[in-house]
mmCIF file of C-alpha atoms in Angstrom:
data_model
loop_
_atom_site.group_PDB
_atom_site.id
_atom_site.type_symbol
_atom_site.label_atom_id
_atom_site.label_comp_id
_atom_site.label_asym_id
_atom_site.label_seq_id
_atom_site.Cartn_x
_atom_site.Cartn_y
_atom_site.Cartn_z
ATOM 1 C CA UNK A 1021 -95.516 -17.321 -144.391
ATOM 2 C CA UNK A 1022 -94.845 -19.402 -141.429
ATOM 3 C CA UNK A 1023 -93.561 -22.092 -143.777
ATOM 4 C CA UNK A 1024 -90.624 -19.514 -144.973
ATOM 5 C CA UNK A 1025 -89.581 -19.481 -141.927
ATOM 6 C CA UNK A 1026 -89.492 -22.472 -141.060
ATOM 7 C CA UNK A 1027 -87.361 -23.352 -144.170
ATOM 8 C CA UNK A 1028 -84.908 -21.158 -142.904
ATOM 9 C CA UNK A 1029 -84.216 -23.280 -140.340
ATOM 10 C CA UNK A 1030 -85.134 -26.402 -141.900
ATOM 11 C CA UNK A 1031 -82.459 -26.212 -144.370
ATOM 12 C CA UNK A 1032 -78.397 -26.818 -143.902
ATOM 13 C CA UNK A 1033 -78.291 -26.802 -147.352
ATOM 14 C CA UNK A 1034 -79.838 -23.066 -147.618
ATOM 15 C CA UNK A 1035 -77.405 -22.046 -144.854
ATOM 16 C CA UNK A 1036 -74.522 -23.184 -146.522
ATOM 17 C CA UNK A 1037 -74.700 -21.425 -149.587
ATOM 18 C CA UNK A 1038 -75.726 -18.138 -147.877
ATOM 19 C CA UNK A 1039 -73.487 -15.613 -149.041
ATOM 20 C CA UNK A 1040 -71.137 -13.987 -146.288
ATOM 21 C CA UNK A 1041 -72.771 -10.856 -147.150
ATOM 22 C CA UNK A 1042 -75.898 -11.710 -146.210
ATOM 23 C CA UNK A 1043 -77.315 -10.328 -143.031
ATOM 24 C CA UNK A 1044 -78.464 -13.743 -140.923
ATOM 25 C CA UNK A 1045 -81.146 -11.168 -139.686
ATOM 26 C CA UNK A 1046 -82.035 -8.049 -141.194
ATOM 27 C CA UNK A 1047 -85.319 -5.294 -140.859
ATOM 28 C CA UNK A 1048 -86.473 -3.022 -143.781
ATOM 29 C CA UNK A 1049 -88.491 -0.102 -142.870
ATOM 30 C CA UNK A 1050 -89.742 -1.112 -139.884
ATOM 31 C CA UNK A 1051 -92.298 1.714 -138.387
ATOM 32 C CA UNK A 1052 -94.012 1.578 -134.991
ATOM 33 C CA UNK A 1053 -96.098 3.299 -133.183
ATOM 34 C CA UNK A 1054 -97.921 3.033 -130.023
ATOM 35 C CA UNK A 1055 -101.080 5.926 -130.363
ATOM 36 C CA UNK A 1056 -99.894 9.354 -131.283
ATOM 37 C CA UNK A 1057 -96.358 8.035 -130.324
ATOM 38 C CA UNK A 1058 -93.883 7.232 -132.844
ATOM 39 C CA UNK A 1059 -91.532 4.793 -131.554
ATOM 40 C CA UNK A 1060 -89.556 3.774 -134.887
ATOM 41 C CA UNK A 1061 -90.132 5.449 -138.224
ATOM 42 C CA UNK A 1062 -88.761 3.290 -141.147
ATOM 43 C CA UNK A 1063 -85.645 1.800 -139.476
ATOM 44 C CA UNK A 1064 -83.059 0.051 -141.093
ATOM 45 C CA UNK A 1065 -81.364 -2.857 -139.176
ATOM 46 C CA UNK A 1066 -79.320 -5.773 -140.221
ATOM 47 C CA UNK A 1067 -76.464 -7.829 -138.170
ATOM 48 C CA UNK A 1068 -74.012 -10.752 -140.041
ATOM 49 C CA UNK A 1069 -73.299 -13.978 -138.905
ATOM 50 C CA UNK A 1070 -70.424 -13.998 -136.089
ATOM 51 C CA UNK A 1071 -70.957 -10.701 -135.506
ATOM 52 C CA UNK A 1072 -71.305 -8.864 -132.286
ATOM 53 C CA UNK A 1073 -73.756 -5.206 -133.275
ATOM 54 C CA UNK A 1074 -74.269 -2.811 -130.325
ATOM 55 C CA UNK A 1075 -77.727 -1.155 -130.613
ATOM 56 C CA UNK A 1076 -77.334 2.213 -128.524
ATOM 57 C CA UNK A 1077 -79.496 4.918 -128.193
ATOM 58 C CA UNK A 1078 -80.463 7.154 -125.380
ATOM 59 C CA UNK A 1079 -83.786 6.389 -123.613
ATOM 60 C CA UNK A 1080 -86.810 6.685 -126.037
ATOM 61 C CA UNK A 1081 -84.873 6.554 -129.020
ATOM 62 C CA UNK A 1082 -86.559 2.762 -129.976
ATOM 63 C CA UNK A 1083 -84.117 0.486 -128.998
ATOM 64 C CA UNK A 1084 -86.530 -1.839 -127.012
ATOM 65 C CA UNK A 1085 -89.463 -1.384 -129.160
ATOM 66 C CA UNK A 1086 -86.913 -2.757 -131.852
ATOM 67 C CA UNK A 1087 -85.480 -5.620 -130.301
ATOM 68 C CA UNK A 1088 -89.013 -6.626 -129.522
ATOM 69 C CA UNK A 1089 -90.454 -6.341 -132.841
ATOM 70 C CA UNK A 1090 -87.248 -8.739 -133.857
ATOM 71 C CA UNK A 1091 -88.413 -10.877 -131.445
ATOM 72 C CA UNK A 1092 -92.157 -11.295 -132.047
ATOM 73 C CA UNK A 1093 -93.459 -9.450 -128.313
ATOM 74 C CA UNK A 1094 -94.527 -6.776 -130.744
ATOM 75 C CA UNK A 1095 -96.093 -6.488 -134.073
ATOM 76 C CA UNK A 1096 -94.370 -3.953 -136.599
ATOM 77 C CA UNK A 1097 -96.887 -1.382 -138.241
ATOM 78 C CA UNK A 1098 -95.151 -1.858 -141.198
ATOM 79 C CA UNK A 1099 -91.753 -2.958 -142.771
ATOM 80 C CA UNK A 1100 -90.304 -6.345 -143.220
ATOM 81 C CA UNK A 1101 -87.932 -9.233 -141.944
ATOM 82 C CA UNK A 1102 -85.584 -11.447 -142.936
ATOM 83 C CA UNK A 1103 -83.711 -14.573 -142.074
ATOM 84 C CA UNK A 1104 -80.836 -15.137 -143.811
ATOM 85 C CA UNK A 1105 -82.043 -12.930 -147.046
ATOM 86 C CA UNK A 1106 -85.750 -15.226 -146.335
ATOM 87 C CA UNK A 1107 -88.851 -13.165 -145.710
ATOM 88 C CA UNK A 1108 -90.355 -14.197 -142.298
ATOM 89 C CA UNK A 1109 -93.286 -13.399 -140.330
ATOM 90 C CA UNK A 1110 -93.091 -13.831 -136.496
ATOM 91 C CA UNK A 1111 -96.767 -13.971 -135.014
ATOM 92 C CA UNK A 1112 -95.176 -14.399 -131.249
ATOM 93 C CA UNK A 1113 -91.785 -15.154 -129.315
ATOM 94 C CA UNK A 1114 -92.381 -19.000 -130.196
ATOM 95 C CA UNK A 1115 -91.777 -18.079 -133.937
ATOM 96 C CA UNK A 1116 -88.427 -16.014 -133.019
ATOM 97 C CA UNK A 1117 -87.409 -18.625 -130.891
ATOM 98 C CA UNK A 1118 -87.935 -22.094 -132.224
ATOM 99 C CA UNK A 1119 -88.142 -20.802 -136.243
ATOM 100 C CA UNK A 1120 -85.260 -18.650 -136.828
ATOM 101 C CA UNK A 1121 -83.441 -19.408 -133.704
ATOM 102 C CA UNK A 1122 -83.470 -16.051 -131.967
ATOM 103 C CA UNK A 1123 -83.386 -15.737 -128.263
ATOM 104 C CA UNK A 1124 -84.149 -12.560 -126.096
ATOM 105 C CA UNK A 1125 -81.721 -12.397 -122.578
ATOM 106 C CA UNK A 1126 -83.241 -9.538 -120.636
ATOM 107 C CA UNK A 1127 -81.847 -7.244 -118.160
ATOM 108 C CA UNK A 1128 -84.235 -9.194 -115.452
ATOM 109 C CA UNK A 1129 -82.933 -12.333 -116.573
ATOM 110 C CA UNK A 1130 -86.241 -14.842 -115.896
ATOM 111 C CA UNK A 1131 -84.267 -17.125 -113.529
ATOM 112 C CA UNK A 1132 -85.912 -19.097 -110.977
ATOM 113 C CA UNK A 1133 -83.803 -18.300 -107.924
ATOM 114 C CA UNK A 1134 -84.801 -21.290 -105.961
ATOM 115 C CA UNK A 1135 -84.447 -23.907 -108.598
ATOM 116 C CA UNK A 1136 -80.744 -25.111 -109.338
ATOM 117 C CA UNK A 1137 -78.655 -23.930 -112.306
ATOM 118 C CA UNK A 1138 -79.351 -27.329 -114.418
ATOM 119 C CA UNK A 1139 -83.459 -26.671 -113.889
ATOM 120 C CA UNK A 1140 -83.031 -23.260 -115.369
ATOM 121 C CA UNK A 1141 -81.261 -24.085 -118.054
ATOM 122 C CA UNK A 1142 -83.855 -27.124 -119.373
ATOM 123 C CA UNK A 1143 -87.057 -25.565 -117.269
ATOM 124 C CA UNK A 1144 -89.980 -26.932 -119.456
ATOM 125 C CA UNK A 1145 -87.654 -28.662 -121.693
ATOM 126 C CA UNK A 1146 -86.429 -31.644 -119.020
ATOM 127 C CA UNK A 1147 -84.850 -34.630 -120.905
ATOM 128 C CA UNK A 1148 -87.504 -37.459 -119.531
ATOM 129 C CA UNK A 1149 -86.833 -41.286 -119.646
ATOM 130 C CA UNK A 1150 -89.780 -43.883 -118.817
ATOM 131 C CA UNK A 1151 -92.497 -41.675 -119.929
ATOM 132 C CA UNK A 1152 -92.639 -38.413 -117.974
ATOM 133 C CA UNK A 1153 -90.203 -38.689 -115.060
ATOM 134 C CA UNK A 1154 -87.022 -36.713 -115.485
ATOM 135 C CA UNK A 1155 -83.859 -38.165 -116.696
ATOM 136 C CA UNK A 1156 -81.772 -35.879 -113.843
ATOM 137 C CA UNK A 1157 -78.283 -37.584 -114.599
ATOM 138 C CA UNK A 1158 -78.897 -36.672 -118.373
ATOM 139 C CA UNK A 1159 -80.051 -33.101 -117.371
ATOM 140 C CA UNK A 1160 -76.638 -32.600 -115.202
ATOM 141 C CA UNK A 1161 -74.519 -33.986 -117.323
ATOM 142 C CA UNK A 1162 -75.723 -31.706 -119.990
ATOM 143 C CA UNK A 1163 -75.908 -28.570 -118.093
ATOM 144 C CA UNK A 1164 -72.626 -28.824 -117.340
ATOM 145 C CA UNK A 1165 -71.561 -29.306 -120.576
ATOM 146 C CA UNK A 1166 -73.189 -26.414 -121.526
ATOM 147 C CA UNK A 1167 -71.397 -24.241 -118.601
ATOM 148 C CA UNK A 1168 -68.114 -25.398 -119.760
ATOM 149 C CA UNK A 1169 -68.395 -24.484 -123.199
ATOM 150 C CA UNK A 1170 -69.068 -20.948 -121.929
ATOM 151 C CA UNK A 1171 -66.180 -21.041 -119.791
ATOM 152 C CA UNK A 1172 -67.794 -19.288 -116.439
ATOM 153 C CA UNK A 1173 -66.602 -20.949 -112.871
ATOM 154 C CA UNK A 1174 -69.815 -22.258 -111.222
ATOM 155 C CA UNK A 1175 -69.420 -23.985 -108.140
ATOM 156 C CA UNK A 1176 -71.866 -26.836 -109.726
ATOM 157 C CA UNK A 1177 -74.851 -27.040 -111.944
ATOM 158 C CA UNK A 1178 -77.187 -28.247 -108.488
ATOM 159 C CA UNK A 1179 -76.737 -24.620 -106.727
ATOM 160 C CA UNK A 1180 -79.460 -22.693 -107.025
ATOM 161 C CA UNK A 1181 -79.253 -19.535 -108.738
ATOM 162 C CA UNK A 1182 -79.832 -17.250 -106.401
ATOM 163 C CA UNK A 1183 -77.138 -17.937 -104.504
ATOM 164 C CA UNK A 1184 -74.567 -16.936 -108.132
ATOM 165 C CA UNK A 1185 -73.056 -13.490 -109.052
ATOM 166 C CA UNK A 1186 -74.319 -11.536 -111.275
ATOM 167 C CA UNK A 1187 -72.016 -12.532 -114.060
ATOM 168 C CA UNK A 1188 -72.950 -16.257 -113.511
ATOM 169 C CA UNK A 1189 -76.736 -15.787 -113.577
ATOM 170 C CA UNK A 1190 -76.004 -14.333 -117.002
ATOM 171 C CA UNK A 1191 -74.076 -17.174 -118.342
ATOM 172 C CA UNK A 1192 -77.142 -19.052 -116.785
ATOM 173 C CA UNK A 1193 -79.782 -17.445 -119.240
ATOM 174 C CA UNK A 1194 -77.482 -17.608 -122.022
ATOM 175 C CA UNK A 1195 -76.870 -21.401 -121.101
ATOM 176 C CA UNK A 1196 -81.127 -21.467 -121.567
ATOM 177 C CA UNK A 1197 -80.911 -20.413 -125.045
ATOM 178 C CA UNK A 1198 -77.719 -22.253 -125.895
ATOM 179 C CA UNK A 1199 -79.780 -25.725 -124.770
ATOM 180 C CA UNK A 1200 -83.033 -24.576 -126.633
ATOM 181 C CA UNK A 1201 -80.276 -24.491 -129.887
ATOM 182 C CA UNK A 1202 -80.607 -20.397 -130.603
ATOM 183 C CA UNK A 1203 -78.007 -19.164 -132.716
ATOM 184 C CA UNK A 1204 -79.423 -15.418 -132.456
ATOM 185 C CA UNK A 1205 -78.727 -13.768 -129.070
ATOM 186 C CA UNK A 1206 -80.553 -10.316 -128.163
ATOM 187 C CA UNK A 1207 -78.793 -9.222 -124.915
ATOM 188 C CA UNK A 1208 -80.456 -6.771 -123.006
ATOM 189 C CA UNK A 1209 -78.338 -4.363 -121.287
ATOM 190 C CA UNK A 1210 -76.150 -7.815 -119.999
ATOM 191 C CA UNK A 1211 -73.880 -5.826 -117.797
ATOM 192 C CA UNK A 1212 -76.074 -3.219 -115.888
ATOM 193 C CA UNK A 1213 -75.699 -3.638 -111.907
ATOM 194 C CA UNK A 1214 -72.547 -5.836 -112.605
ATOM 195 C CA UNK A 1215 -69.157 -4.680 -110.595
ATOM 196 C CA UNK A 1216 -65.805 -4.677 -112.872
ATOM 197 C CA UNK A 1217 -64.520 -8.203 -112.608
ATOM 198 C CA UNK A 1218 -68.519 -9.739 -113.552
ATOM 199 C CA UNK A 1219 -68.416 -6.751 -116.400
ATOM 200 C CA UNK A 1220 -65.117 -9.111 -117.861
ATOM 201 C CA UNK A 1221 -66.729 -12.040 -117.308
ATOM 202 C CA UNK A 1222 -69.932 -11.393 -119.612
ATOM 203 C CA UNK A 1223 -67.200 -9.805 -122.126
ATOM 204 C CA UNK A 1224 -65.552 -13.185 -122.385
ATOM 205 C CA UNK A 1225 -69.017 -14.927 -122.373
ATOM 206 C CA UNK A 1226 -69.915 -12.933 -125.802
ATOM 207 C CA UNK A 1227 -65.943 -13.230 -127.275
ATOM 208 C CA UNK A 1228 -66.709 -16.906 -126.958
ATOM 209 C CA UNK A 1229 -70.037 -17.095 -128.334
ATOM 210 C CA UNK A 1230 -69.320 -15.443 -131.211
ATOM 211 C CA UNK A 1231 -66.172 -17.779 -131.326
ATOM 212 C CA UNK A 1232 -68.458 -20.398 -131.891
ATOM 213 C CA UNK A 1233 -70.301 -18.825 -134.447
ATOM 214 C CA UNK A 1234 -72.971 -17.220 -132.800
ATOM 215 C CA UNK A 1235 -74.630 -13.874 -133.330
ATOM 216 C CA UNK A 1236 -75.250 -11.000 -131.343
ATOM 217 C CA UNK A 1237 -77.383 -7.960 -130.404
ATOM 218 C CA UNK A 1238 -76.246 -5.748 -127.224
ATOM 219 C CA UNK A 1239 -78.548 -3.828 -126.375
ATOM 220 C CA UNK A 1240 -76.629 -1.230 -123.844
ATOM 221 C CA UNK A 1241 -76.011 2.398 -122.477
ATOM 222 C CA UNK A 1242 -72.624 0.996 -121.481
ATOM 223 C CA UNK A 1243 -69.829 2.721 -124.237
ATOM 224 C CA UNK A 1244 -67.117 1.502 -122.275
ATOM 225 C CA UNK A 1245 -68.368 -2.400 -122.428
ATOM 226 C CA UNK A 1246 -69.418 -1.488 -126.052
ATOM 227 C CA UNK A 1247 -66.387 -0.632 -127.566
ATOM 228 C CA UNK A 1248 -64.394 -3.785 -125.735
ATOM 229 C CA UNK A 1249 -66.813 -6.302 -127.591
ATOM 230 C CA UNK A 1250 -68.618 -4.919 -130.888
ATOM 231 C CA UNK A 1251 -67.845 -5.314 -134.141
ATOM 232 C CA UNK A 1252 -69.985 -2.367 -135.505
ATOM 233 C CA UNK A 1253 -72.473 0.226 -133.677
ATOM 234 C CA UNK A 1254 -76.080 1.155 -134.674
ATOM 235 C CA UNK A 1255 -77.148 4.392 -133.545
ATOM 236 C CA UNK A 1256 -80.595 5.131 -132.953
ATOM 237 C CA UNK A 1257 -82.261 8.623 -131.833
ATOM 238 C CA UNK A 1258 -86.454 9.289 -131.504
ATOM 239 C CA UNK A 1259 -87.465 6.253 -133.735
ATOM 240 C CA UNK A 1260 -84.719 7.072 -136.552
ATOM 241 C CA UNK A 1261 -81.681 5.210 -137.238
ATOM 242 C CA UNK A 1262 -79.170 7.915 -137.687
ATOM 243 C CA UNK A 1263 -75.593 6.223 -137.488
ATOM 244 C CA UNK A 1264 -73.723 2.995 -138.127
ATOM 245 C CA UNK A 1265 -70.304 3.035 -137.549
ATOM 246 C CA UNK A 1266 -67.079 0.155 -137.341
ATOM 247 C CA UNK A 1267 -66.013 0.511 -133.990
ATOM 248 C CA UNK A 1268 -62.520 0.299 -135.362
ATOM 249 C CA UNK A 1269 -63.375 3.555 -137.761
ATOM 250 C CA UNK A 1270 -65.377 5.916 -134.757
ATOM 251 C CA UNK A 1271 -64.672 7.379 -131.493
ATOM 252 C CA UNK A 1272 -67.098 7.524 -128.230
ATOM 253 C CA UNK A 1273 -67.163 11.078 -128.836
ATOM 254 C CA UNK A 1274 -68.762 10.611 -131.747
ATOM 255 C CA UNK A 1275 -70.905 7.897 -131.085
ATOM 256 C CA UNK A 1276 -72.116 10.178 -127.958
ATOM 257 C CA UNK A 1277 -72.724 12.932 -130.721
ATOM 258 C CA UNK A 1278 -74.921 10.861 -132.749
ATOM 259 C CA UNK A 1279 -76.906 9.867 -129.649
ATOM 260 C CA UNK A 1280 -77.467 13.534 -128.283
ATOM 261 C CA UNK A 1281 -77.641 14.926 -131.736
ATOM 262 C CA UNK A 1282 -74.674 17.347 -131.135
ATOM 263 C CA UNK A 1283 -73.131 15.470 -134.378
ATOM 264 C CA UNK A 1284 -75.830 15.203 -137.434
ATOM 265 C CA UNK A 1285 -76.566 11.552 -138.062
ATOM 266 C CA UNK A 1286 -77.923 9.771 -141.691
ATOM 267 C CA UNK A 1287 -81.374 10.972 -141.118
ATOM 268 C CA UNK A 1288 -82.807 14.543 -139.887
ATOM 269 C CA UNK A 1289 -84.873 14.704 -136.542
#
């Protein structure tokens, strides 16, 4: 199994004659359940390349045990995967991450608040020259690279992060993955604790990923951020996947209806 995935990586020639209409990741009755709990019963779940899915639910309804299970912290009880229409087995984070490219940003962020931006963004994967000692100009030079594709002002790329907004630190994680070569992004609630003008900021940060052809999964309670950056909304409510909606063809009423249950979703609960 582990060799399926990595072909899916492996292989420019697989990716290129992937059909449009094939999810680049999708799940298939994915159940979960954590004692008597049931925290997912046979969800659906697929996202497209380019494209920018909010997964919304209110709390309990199995949005984190989801996004977990797609990125190999958890084990699914039963169900399957896919990369790009490929069956894949992820036995831990290191298969989501360095086999089919995926890359979890969560709300805490995992930033090292006394190390500078550049350190973040290559920690454990330093450029070295001469054997182990680290090639710093090559780590700068690239870090800041990397910040200027994603178009957020950072005073340099040798502050340390603690000393950022909010907004920036997130561009910082996102700069991680970006250098680690993820094309998958799982965004965990990106713009919780973030005032208006850093709310904008991440917006921007996720137009102009997918721009450049990544993918991505918000993860969010947030309707009003929702609606200003996804393409399509999957509902979720205790374990079941009960709505997917265009954002172009819903309302937040009725998204909110499908979350509370005042509006009767795809599945009974």
């Amino acid at each position: 199994m582990a060799q399926a995935v990595s072909s899916v990586q492996g292989s420019s020639e697989s990716a290129a004659s992937t059909s449009p209409s094939t999810p680049i990741l999708e799940a298939k009755g994915i159940s979960k359940a954590f004692g008597h709990v049931q925290a997912l019963d046979k969800v659906d779940f697929e996202v497209y390349p380019s494209e920018v899915v909010a997964l919304i639910g209110d709390n309990g309804a199995g949005k984190s045990t989801l996004v977990k299970i797609l990125s190999g912290i958890y084990h699914k009880d039963s169900g399957e995967i896919f990369v790009e229409g490929k069956p894949v087995e992820f036995h831990g984070p290191v298969d989501a991450q360095r086999l089919a490219g995926i890359s979890t940003v969560y709300q805490d962020l995992a930033l090292v608040d006394v190390r500078d931006v550049a350190s973040n963004i290559y920690l454990n994967i330093e450029p070295t020259w001469f054997g182990p000692f680290i090639n710093f100009k090559k780590m700068y030079a690239d870090a800041a690279e990397i910040i200027s594709r994603l178009r957020i002002t950072m005073p340099s790329v040798k502050v340390n992060v603690g000393d950022l907004s909010g907004g920036q630190r997130q561009a910082v994680a996102i700069a991680r993955a970006l250098a680690r070569g993820q094309r998958i992004f799982l965004l965990d609630e990106p713009t919780a604790a973030l005032g208006v003008e850093q709310q904008d900021k991440v917006n921007q940060l996720i137009a102009d990923l997918k721009e450049h052809g990544s993918t991505i999964v918000l993860i969010s309670h947030n309707l009003e951020h929702v609606f200003k950056v996804a393409d399509r909304l999957i509902v979720l409510r205790r374990g079941h996947r009960v709505g997917t909606r265009q954002k172009s063809a819903t309302t937040k009423e009725e998204i909110v209806g499908l979350i509370t249950g005042a509006i009767k979703g795809d599945v009974a609960d």
